[in-house]
């Protein structure tokens, strides 16, 4: 057993490049061990900005020998009369890399055949690893690549060294004109970037640590979080927790060292997210809070250099932050010198989509959809005015200086909120401007204000109906307008609010507004309906509702979405009950028998000859009335209970009545009766779609 080390040294790579690359290397090595049938006690793969490495412990030194036995062509076509090998036999030998002396004759019931039996020696692991390294490096995936000194190799950044060790021996590999060796390099920002000999894989991590490189990302992350926790210990300040930023910074340094810095308190007059966006998103620094939870004028950056030079590094970082905040303050003061509403005319200069017009056109459609929603929800005058005001101003911040400079584009909505407050707009309008972008993702919160919820719904409906309406339906993983996310937000908001809207009517209204702007795609309404059906199914899956339960309610029209959720949840509660499962079996039988019938005659009471079919019909009439009352109050548990109770009449019917009898009149009448039952059940759900174990169907 020997240890194995592969280190690929590079110029600093972007943090976003490291994770996918390491996953690929880790998976590729695991697959190599499996395919090659080599044992390995353990392996770890990790990275710093300047290196990708894989360290494997106790790898088997060579493959085990394999006894090979194979049967070839028939003897009669393998040899000529003189006993010489014919082409069929020679091909068999060549294919299996065998020699003539490895052949023997194998007899069976089908005749005599030539066969091989030989020992295939196992390959040396060093040879296998050498081939793997040569194939691995050109295949490592990166979001963006560059070609350096070898046109055949595209990599994230130029390769600088390659360390490949099999125990104490170098595995000789040549990549992009560079030969492998037994050396690495330390942290060049600490003056330790000299060439370092690695005598064996086991010494690799320790030697790097001595030279200010924590090559194992897990160790580096732990040191970084410890630095952040300890830096302000003993003060009343604290570093604002930011797990995502900590992950990013871990991939930006090789030996983290936290340093406290500050900016002019004058900049604290800026809204907090503008400051944190400047510090955290742009500079990858950590914000600092006071005991009251407000931002202080301190910040923490993580250095990769000598602590002795911390003062000089701090001065440079403070200068950068001061310049960025000074720009932000100028933007803010320049923008808030006029009302937010004054920016509206400039929206006509920004194209939303070539066929759907400008952002001014989109804002107008949002306002009309918001007005329609207010009317459908029977909102009062004040609530309607707040929603319409929010709709009017929701996109105005897009043409402000702050967002126009492209430095703070992720703050759209938040900037609008701050400028609305500065303009004296009602607080709900300002909050609604911010919230109308929610939810931005699956785990994001929903709008909390009524105005925000209405305008968020209107904005997302316009985007989906507009883009799909002109024929740009997302396909596969391609969704440039993030329509799936927008549609998810639509159904989430409606269901969360419990708004009993006629969803299909709402979609038609939004499409009508788009049609006034540009011609619709021929299948626009169908495409939009189907697209939202998929999103409703997605939402029900998020509620842990089984797929077949979802199938059982999706035949219903897209009307009241909260009602659809209640219906599905009620079915989910019943699906494991024994009496409900018996009902499902009976209803499947009903559906299967009449599944191929294209039309049904009116039922004739005179042709209900058998007592059980008359009882079934009489019970059905009572069921129709009771079910109707339950559906009016959306009491789906009661409705399902009624169906379960009705199930015994179905069972008795099938026990006593032959539906597919020879008399066509009686047969058609029984079909008609079963169709009435199916129609009544479908008012609640199509429970024939419920999947049961060991179920049987048919008459």
XYZ file of C-alpha atoms in Angstrom:
699
model
C 0.000 0.000 0.000
C 1.201 3.517 -0.824
C -0.112 7.059 -0.473
C -0.857 9.105 -3.576
C -0.790 12.892 -4.031
C -1.846 15.010 -6.972
C -1.565 18.786 -6.691
C -2.347 21.098 -9.612
C -0.777 24.514 -9.017
C -2.288 27.532 -10.770
C -2.563 31.283 -10.724
C -5.339 32.478 -8.372
C -8.680 31.036 -9.470
C -12.069 32.657 -8.812
C -13.860 31.286 -5.753
C -16.777 30.071 -7.882
C -14.452 27.814 -9.907
C -13.149 25.741 -7.007
C -16.182 23.778 -5.786
C -17.234 22.197 -9.116
C -13.606 21.408 -9.972
C -13.022 19.609 -6.675
C -16.275 17.679 -6.962
C -15.198 16.485 -10.391
C -11.726 15.416 -9.213
C -13.168 13.635 -6.174
C -15.780 11.770 -8.209
C -13.328 10.906 -10.973
C -10.866 9.364 -8.525
C -13.591 7.346 -6.781
C -14.738 6.043 -10.150
C -11.149 5.161 -11.081
C -10.732 3.100 -7.915
C -13.977 1.275 -8.600
C -13.320 0.548 -12.275
C -9.720 -0.468 -11.642
C -10.708 -2.651 -8.660
C -8.122 -0.933 -6.463
C -8.497 -0.570 -2.721
C -7.959 2.785 -1.038
C -8.212 3.395 2.719
C -9.344 7.031 2.342
C -9.077 10.035 0.083
C -9.623 13.766 0.405
C -9.849 16.450 -2.235
C -9.686 20.147 -1.509
C -8.420 23.455 -2.819
C -7.068 26.932 -2.250
C -7.105 29.760 -4.801
C -3.703 28.544 -6.045
C -4.057 24.768 -5.953
C -6.351 21.785 -6.420
C -5.255 18.612 -4.694
C -6.220 15.011 -4.064
C -4.559 13.018 -1.301
C -5.266 9.277 -1.085
C -4.095 7.030 1.740
C -2.996 3.380 1.442
C -3.755 2.751 -2.197
C -3.247 -0.809 -3.433
C 0.092 -1.036 -5.285
C -1.152 -3.116 -8.201
C -4.273 -4.793 -9.436
C -4.865 -8.420 -8.565
C -4.205 -10.979 -11.320
C -7.371 -12.140 -13.054
C -8.101 -15.641 -14.373
C -9.682 -15.114 -17.798
C -11.896 -17.800 -19.386
C -13.665 -17.089 -22.673
C -15.408 -19.205 -25.302
C -14.761 -18.408 -28.946
C -15.983 -19.605 -32.372
C -16.696 -23.217 -33.283
C -13.691 -25.491 -33.795
C -14.715 -26.257 -37.388
C -14.216 -22.607 -38.416
C -11.220 -22.011 -36.140
C -8.834 -24.554 -37.709
C -8.191 -25.806 -41.217
C -7.563 -29.491 -41.998
C -3.857 -29.082 -41.298
C -4.562 -27.672 -37.826
C -3.637 -24.091 -38.724
C -5.555 -21.212 -37.183
C -8.130 -19.621 -39.461
C -9.091 -15.906 -39.430
C -11.944 -16.503 -36.957
C -9.518 -17.882 -34.369
C -6.854 -15.275 -35.074
C -9.415 -12.518 -34.589
C -10.517 -14.083 -31.316
C -6.913 -14.113 -30.078
C -6.281 -10.532 -31.149
C -9.458 -9.270 -29.540
C -8.455 -10.814 -26.208
C -4.704 -10.088 -26.414
C -4.005 -13.801 -26.074
C -1.533 -16.253 -27.558
C -2.203 -19.490 -29.539
C -0.884 -21.582 -26.657
C -3.673 -20.163 -24.460
C -6.284 -21.936 -26.601
C -8.002 -25.187 -25.781
C -11.047 -27.083 -27.058
C -14.256 -26.869 -25.035
C -16.997 -29.467 -25.616
C -20.669 -28.844 -24.950
C -24.103 -30.047 -26.059
C -23.900 -27.600 -28.950
C -20.562 -28.941 -30.165
C -16.865 -28.133 -29.869
C -15.558 -24.583 -29.546
C -12.197 -22.986 -29.046
C -11.730 -21.331 -25.657
C -9.168 -19.290 -23.764
C -7.889 -19.738 -20.259
C -5.070 -17.542 -19.057
C -4.022 -15.328 -16.205
C -4.239 -11.602 -16.944
C -1.617 -9.871 -14.799
C -2.821 -6.877 -12.793
C -1.479 -3.479 -13.827
C 0.733 -1.375 -11.601
C -1.238 1.339 -9.809
C 1.372 3.956 -10.701
C 0.753 3.269 -14.390
C -3.026 3.514 -13.922
C -2.697 6.804 -11.974
C -0.382 8.263 -14.611
C -2.962 7.661 -17.324
C -5.711 9.065 -15.109
C -3.842 12.316 -14.419
C -3.274 12.881 -18.136
C -6.971 12.343 -18.875
C -8.270 14.205 -15.801
C -6.687 17.638 -16.061
C -8.030 18.615 -19.518
C -11.527 17.489 -18.473
C -11.892 19.464 -15.215
C -14.951 21.710 -15.739
C -14.878 25.478 -15.181
C -17.495 28.185 -15.857
C -14.904 30.021 -17.955
C -11.551 28.861 -19.291
C -8.452 30.309 -20.929
C -5.791 28.837 -23.192
C -2.256 29.592 -22.052
C 0.803 27.964 -23.643
C -0.883 24.835 -24.997
C -3.800 25.268 -27.439
C -5.034 21.788 -26.480
C -5.585 22.705 -22.822
C -8.242 25.179 -21.704
C -8.112 25.771 -17.943
C -9.468 28.248 -15.420
C -6.097 29.943 -14.982
C -2.537 29.203 -16.199
C -0.929 26.076 -14.728
C 2.242 26.806 -12.733
C 3.336 23.464 -11.285
C 2.276 19.855 -10.974
C 3.080 17.624 -8.008
C 2.367 13.908 -8.537
C 3.697 11.486 -5.934
C 3.298 7.723 -5.579
C 4.809 7.187 -2.175
C 8.201 8.859 -2.441
C 8.370 8.428 -6.214
C 7.344 11.057 -8.751
C 4.775 9.906 -11.285
C 6.187 11.314 -14.531
C 3.491 13.311 -16.296
C 3.843 16.133 -18.825
C 0.925 18.553 -19.142
C 0.962 21.710 -21.279
C 4.746 21.599 -21.573
C 5.159 21.231 -17.807
C 6.694 18.184 -16.099
C 5.452 16.860 -12.788
C 7.693 16.887 -9.735
C 7.805 16.511 -5.968
C 7.446 20.152 -5.000
C 4.869 22.815 -4.210
C 4.823 26.496 -3.207
C 3.874 28.272 0.004
C 1.933 31.479 0.624
C 3.584 34.094 -1.535
C 1.807 36.944 0.240
C 3.646 36.094 3.443
C 7.062 35.906 1.866
C 6.931 32.130 2.055
C 6.213 31.497 -1.611
C 9.432 29.618 -2.209
C 9.659 26.194 -3.795
C 8.989 23.493 -1.201
C 10.098 19.867 -1.535
C 7.430 17.273 -0.685
C 9.215 14.041 0.265
C 5.989 12.028 0.547
C 2.214 12.537 0.297
C 1.842 12.196 4.070
C 3.974 15.305 4.688
C 2.129 17.491 2.170
C -0.452 19.228 4.399
C 1.987 19.808 7.279
C 4.658 21.361 5.044
C 2.115 23.731 3.512
C 0.788 24.695 6.941
C 4.335 25.579 8.042
C 4.442 27.905 5.048
C 1.097 29.639 5.735
C -1.140 27.556 3.487
C -4.133 25.737 4.950
C -4.748 23.522 1.942
C -7.692 21.673 3.485
C -10.705 23.932 2.948
C -12.481 22.645 6.064
C -9.534 23.643 8.261
C -9.307 27.019 6.550
C -13.012 27.715 7.053
C -12.733 26.826 10.751
C -9.776 29.201 11.190
C -11.648 31.981 9.392
C -14.784 31.659 11.540
C -12.593 31.537 14.644
C -10.856 34.745 13.570
C -14.197 36.472 13.056
C -15.486 35.268 16.432
C -12.401 36.371 18.357
C -11.555 39.657 16.667
C -14.143 41.742 18.544
C -14.165 39.704 21.753
C -14.222 42.048 24.725
C -15.990 44.832 22.811
C -19.693 45.622 22.458
C -19.524 45.159 18.687
C -20.113 41.981 16.698
C -19.455 40.814 13.141
C -22.714 40.450 11.200
C -23.125 36.706 10.540
C -22.955 35.888 6.832
C -22.442 32.190 6.108
C -22.444 32.646 2.333
C -19.793 35.364 2.513
C -17.681 33.229 4.873
C -17.799 30.402 2.319
C -16.726 32.760 -0.451
C -13.879 34.323 1.525
C -12.625 30.844 2.491
C -11.996 30.297 -1.223
C -10.239 33.649 -1.635
C -7.377 33.155 0.828
C -4.844 30.473 1.770
C -4.282 31.520 5.395
C -7.079 33.741 6.757
C -6.280 36.619 9.054
C -9.124 38.947 10.131
C -8.400 42.669 10.412
C -10.665 45.412 11.823
C -11.026 48.594 9.767
C -13.407 51.564 9.651
C -14.976 54.214 7.423
C -16.149 57.772 8.035
C -19.311 57.817 10.231
C -20.692 60.365 7.748
C -21.569 57.456 5.441
C -23.939 55.951 8.034
C -26.618 58.315 6.765
C -26.914 55.948 3.788
C -29.563 53.183 3.975
C -28.022 50.087 5.568
C -28.267 47.757 2.575
C -26.378 50.201 0.395
C -23.526 50.104 2.903
C -23.597 46.328 3.355
C -23.852 45.825 -0.390
C -20.725 47.936 -0.838
C -18.846 46.195 1.950
C -20.020 42.596 1.589
C -21.120 42.036 -2.000
C -18.587 44.222 -3.760
C -15.571 44.008 -1.457
C -16.217 40.676 0.307
C -15.764 42.291 3.723
C -17.858 41.682 6.844
C -20.118 44.360 8.299
C -20.082 45.109 12.035
C -23.107 45.818 14.246
C -23.580 47.818 17.431
C -25.314 46.258 20.468
C -28.574 47.858 19.274
C -28.355 45.965 15.985
C -27.575 48.959 13.782
C -24.531 49.185 11.526
C -21.347 50.661 12.949
C -18.690 52.401 10.903
C -16.396 49.398 11.392
C -15.872 46.502 9.017
C -13.704 43.384 8.951
C -11.667 42.187 6.028
C -9.794 38.890 5.797
C -6.192 39.252 4.790
C -3.950 36.672 3.149
C -0.792 38.536 4.124
C 1.497 39.143 7.073
C -0.066 40.460 10.265
C 2.987 42.733 10.521
C 1.689 44.596 7.473
C -1.929 44.768 8.701
C -1.818 48.544 9.162
C -0.725 49.117 5.576
C -3.285 46.648 4.206
C -6.004 48.217 6.350
C -5.219 51.671 5.020
C -5.575 50.457 1.435
C -8.884 48.703 2.088
C -10.299 51.686 3.976
C -9.410 53.875 1.012
C -11.301 51.581 -1.400
C -14.378 51.406 0.849
C -14.369 55.181 1.366
C -14.305 55.764 -2.393
C -17.189 53.376 -3.023
C -19.303 54.781 -0.207
C -18.590 58.321 -1.362
C -19.946 57.381 -4.796
C -23.003 55.757 -3.207
C -23.657 58.799 -1.031
C -23.453 61.083 -4.063
C -25.889 58.849 -5.981
C -28.264 58.795 -3.021
C -28.212 62.545 -2.463
C -28.540 63.220 -6.183
C -31.481 60.824 -6.569
C -33.412 61.861 -3.465
C -33.230 65.510 -4.454
C -36.380 64.880 -6.489
C -39.548 62.806 -5.903
C -39.525 59.145 -6.941
C -42.534 59.792 -9.179
C -40.467 62.195 -11.286
C -38.472 59.247 -12.653
C -41.513 57.623 -14.284
C -41.171 59.290 -17.719
C -37.709 57.772 -18.125
C -39.165 54.254 -17.944
C -40.245 54.735 -21.549
C -36.541 54.727 -22.459
C -35.955 51.235 -21.048
C -37.034 48.252 -23.164
C -38.639 45.380 -21.253
C -38.943 43.101 -24.278
C -39.012 44.073 -27.943
C -42.594 42.883 -28.541
C -43.894 43.779 -25.087
C -42.685 47.347 -25.091
C -40.874 49.418 -22.502
C -40.837 49.330 -18.738
C -43.416 52.124 -18.900
C -45.704 49.797 -20.882
C -45.107 47.008 -18.376
C -45.842 49.340 -15.460
C -49.118 50.346 -17.081
C -50.131 46.683 -17.427
C -49.127 46.012 -13.821
C -51.389 48.851 -12.724
C -54.349 47.470 -14.669
C -53.863 43.946 -13.317
C -53.542 45.373 -9.798
C -56.801 47.271 -10.311
C -58.524 44.092 -11.502
C -57.265 42.240 -8.411
C -58.496 44.962 -6.076
C -61.924 44.753 -7.706
C -62.052 40.943 -7.529
C -61.000 41.015 -3.875
C -63.573 43.716 -3.064
C -60.967 45.937 -1.442
C -61.915 49.263 0.048
C -60.982 52.631 -1.418
C -57.925 53.185 0.780
C -56.429 49.730 0.192
C -57.047 50.065 -3.550
C -55.365 53.466 -3.679
C -52.302 52.144 -1.842
C -52.035 49.164 -4.201
C -52.392 51.323 -7.314
C -49.855 53.838 -6.018
C -47.421 50.984 -5.371
C -48.021 49.644 -8.875
C -47.371 53.079 -10.366
C -44.012 53.535 -8.600
C -42.753 49.945 -8.384
C -40.314 50.199 -11.319
C -39.291 53.856 -10.961
C -36.019 53.104 -9.165
C -34.707 51.249 -12.241
C -33.856 54.570 -13.900
C -32.284 56.278 -10.878
C -28.576 57.071 -10.800
C -27.975 54.517 -8.046
C -29.206 51.602 -10.180
C -28.257 53.124 -13.504
C -24.565 52.900 -12.591
C -24.958 49.068 -12.453
C -23.069 48.865 -9.146
C -26.131 48.308 -6.995
C -28.464 46.476 -9.395
C -29.187 43.744 -6.840
C -30.833 46.398 -4.661
C -33.700 47.130 -7.045
C -36.864 47.375 -5.012
C -34.909 48.240 -1.868
C -33.696 51.445 -3.491
C -37.269 52.160 -4.566
C -38.434 51.695 -0.980
C -35.835 54.084 0.411
C -36.504 56.710 -2.249
C -40.266 56.398 -1.699
C -39.802 57.062 2.016
C -37.545 59.999 1.209
C -40.300 61.291 -1.122
C -42.915 61.134 1.632
C -44.864 58.197 0.201
C -46.989 56.108 2.622
C -44.993 53.417 4.416
C -47.096 50.608 2.909
C -46.392 51.929 -0.588
C -42.657 52.041 0.132
C -42.682 48.538 1.617
C -44.820 47.279 -1.265
C -42.267 48.570 -3.793
C -39.613 46.495 -2.048
C -41.847 43.448 -1.605
C -43.172 43.272 -5.142
C -40.008 41.394 -6.165
C -40.706 38.692 -3.553
C -40.272 35.791 -3.554
C -36.954 35.915 -5.359
C -36.348 32.203 -4.830
C -37.825 28.998 -3.441
C -36.860 29.732 0.174
C -37.510 33.465 0.066
C -40.258 35.119 2.077
C -43.562 36.329 0.627
C -44.881 39.911 0.616
C -46.302 40.876 4.003
C -48.183 44.024 3.006
C -51.422 43.854 1.037
C -50.145 46.344 -1.529
C -46.899 44.382 -1.912
C -48.749 41.103 -2.444
C -51.093 42.584 -5.067
C -48.335 44.285 -7.047
C -46.013 41.251 -6.777
C -48.828 39.145 -8.196
C -49.561 41.660 -10.959
C -45.902 42.021 -11.962
C -45.269 38.287 -12.127
C -48.527 37.584 -13.968
C -47.653 40.193 -16.568
C -44.178 38.714 -17.076
C -45.398 35.133 -17.447
C -48.461 35.916 -19.572
C -46.461 38.353 -21.695
C -43.437 36.190 -22.422
C -45.386 32.925 -22.815
C -48.129 34.774 -24.664
C -45.743 35.803 -27.467
C -44.482 32.222 -27.817
C -41.329 32.259 -25.686
C -42.284 29.329 -23.479
C -39.328 28.090 -21.380
C -37.957 24.764 -22.581
C -35.743 22.366 -20.632
C -33.307 24.258 -18.437
C -33.554 27.419 -20.548
C -35.541 30.111 -18.740
C -33.904 33.489 -19.466
C -36.813 35.496 -18.016
C -37.037 33.322 -14.845
C -40.686 32.578 -15.635
C -40.814 29.416 -13.524
C -39.704 31.377 -10.490
C -42.228 34.110 -11.254
C -45.069 31.630 -11.729
C -44.101 29.824 -8.524
C -44.382 33.167 -6.763
C -47.844 33.739 -8.206
C -49.298 30.492 -6.892
C -47.472 30.831 -3.567
C -48.878 34.304 -2.919
C -52.452 33.379 -3.870
C -52.467 30.237 -1.741
C -50.699 31.902 1.187
C -53.218 34.757 1.165
C -56.147 32.383 0.722
C -57.491 34.499 -2.123
C -60.437 32.676 -3.689
C -59.848 34.217 -7.098
C -61.002 32.755 -10.388
C -57.459 32.086 -11.511
C -58.374 31.249 -15.096
C -60.236 34.564 -15.406
C -57.202 36.361 -13.979
C -54.944 34.787 -16.603
C -57.349 35.739 -19.392
C -57.378 39.347 -18.157
C -53.568 39.516 -18.142
C -53.432 38.025 -21.649
C -55.975 40.573 -22.883
C -53.669 43.380 -21.748
C -50.739 41.767 -23.555
C -52.862 41.350 -26.679
C -53.515 45.098 -26.685
C -49.732 45.573 -26.909
C -48.809 42.867 -29.428
C -50.402 39.868 -31.213
C -50.567 36.710 -29.108
C -49.132 33.348 -30.105
C -51.955 31.095 -31.446
C -51.793 28.732 -28.463
C -51.104 31.472 -25.900
C -54.004 30.818 -23.537
C -53.478 27.050 -23.538
C -49.733 27.468 -23.043
C -50.210 29.851 -20.121
C -52.809 27.598 -18.481
C -50.583 24.524 -18.834
C -47.546 26.422 -17.596
C -49.367 27.451 -14.433
C -50.733 23.927 -13.977
C -47.151 22.739 -13.687
C -46.493 25.403 -11.059
C -49.598 24.404 -9.086
C -48.352 20.805 -9.142
C -44.964 22.083 -7.920
C -46.624 23.893 -5.017
C -48.625 20.836 -3.992
C -45.415 18.786 -4.031
C -43.841 21.342 -1.673
C -46.691 20.534 0.729
C -45.545 16.867 0.743
C -48.638 15.713 -1.142
C -48.156 12.440 -3.021
C -47.923 12.582 -6.795
C -51.008 10.421 -7.379
C -53.099 12.563 -5.028
C -51.990 15.590 -7.051
C -52.976 13.778 -10.253
C -56.422 13.118 -8.795
C -57.259 16.828 -8.487
C -55.482 18.299 -11.513
C -58.434 17.541 -13.846
C -60.248 20.433 -12.174
C -60.091 23.869 -13.748
C -57.592 26.440 -12.467
C -60.157 28.288 -10.424
C -59.774 28.724 -6.680
C -56.166 27.718 -5.877
C -56.460 27.742 -2.050
C -59.539 25.549 -2.441
C -57.547 23.148 -4.614
C -54.910 22.909 -1.894
C -57.542 22.142 0.778
C -58.993 19.444 -1.459
C -55.597 17.798 -2.048
C -54.666 17.908 1.649
C -57.967 16.257 2.559
C -57.338 13.435 0.071
C -53.806 13.008 1.398
C -55.224 12.425 4.884
C -57.599 9.716 3.600
C -55.374 7.855 1.162
C -54.055 5.264 3.642
C -57.437 4.459 5.223
C -58.673 0.968 4.457
C -62.256 2.025 3.703
C -61.004 4.738 1.334
C -58.767 2.248 -0.476
C -61.760 -0.063 -0.975
C -63.611 2.910 -2.453
C -60.705 3.576 -4.818
C -60.807 -0.015 -6.042
C -64.545 0.231 -6.709
C -64.222 3.567 -8.503
C -61.376 2.279 -10.651
C -63.707 -0.508 -11.711
C -66.380 2.061 -12.626
C -63.886 4.081 -14.659
C -62.415 1.065 -16.431
C -65.767 -0.361 -17.510
C -66.962 2.859 -19.165
C -63.514 4.069 -20.197
C -64.057 3.251 -23.879
C -67.675 4.412 -24.088
C -67.934 7.547 -26.220
C -71.533 8.595 -25.486
C -74.201 7.788 -22.932
C -77.972 7.609 -23.336
C -80.240 9.207 -20.717
C -80.835 6.776 -17.881
C -84.139 4.893 -17.896
C -85.571 4.084 -14.468
C -87.721 1.360 -16.042
C -84.590 -0.545 -17.094
C -83.213 -0.691 -13.560
C -84.395 -4.287 -13.162
C -82.229 -5.532 -10.307
C -82.737 -4.331 -6.742
C -79.044 -3.448 -6.226
C -78.966 -1.157 -9.273
C -82.133 0.609 -8.119
C -80.583 1.036 -4.672
C -77.419 2.385 -6.280
C -79.424 4.936 -8.266
C -81.495 6.043 -5.252
C -78.352 6.407 -3.110
C -76.712 8.410 -5.884
C -79.543 10.970 -5.857
C -79.093 11.454 -2.107
C -75.319 11.660 -2.571
C -75.618 14.421 -5.174
C -77.497 16.661 -2.779
C -75.206 15.965 0.199
C -72.019 16.365 -1.857
C -73.273 19.675 -3.188
C -73.714 21.010 0.338
C -70.214 19.901 1.358
C -68.612 21.456 -1.730
C -70.385 24.762 -1.145
C -68.627 25.034 2.228
C -65.357 23.481 0.947
C -65.686 20.737 3.554
C -63.749 18.114 1.629
C -63.362 15.753 4.556
C -67.159 15.558 4.761
C -67.391 15.097 0.981
C -64.897 12.227 1.049
C -66.734 10.653 3.978
C -69.910 10.719 1.867
C -68.096 9.012 -1.003
C -66.666 6.375 1.343
C -70.156 5.684 2.695
C -71.468 5.410 -0.855
C -68.799 2.826 -1.658
C -70.797 -0.054 -0.162
C -73.569 0.531 -2.733
C -71.002 0.290 -5.551
C -69.683 -2.993 -4.118
C -73.192 -4.480 -3.816
C -73.975 -3.397 -7.365
C -70.968 -5.188 -8.824
C -71.648 -8.298 -6.723
C -75.212 -8.579 -8.059
C -75.193 -6.998 -11.532
C -73.434 -7.993 -14.753
C -72.864 -4.656 -16.470
C -71.702 -6.041 -19.831
C -74.754 -8.187 -20.322
C -76.012 -9.387 -23.743
C -79.052 -7.060 -23.788
C -77.736 -3.799 -25.342
C -80.530 -1.724 -23.783
C -79.766 -2.904 -20.252
C -76.024 -2.622 -20.886
C -76.268 0.984 -22.107
C -78.518 1.893 -19.177
C -75.978 0.485 -16.732
C -73.227 2.400 -18.523
C -75.280 5.556 -18.050
C -75.663 4.830 -14.337
C -71.931 4.312 -13.904
C -71.257 7.529 -15.809
C -73.476 9.457 -13.381
C -71.456 8.000 -10.521
C -68.171 8.929 -12.171
C -69.385 12.485 -12.827
C -70.394 12.879 -9.203
C -67.060 11.596 -7.908
C -65.130 13.908 -10.229
C -66.725 16.873 -8.489
C -64.474 15.931 -5.563
C -61.511 14.147 -7.177
C -60.586 11.557 -9.772
C -59.654 8.905 -7.246
C -59.070 6.367 -10.039
C -55.601 7.976 -10.221
C -54.764 6.930 -6.667
C -52.152 4.156 -6.835
C -52.708 1.162 -4.558
C -50.525 -1.855 -3.909
C -51.751 -5.152 -5.377
C -54.778 -3.457 -6.886
C -57.021 -5.179 -9.425
C -59.229 -3.558 -12.001
C -61.965 -4.406 -14.468
C -65.293 -6.122 -13.996
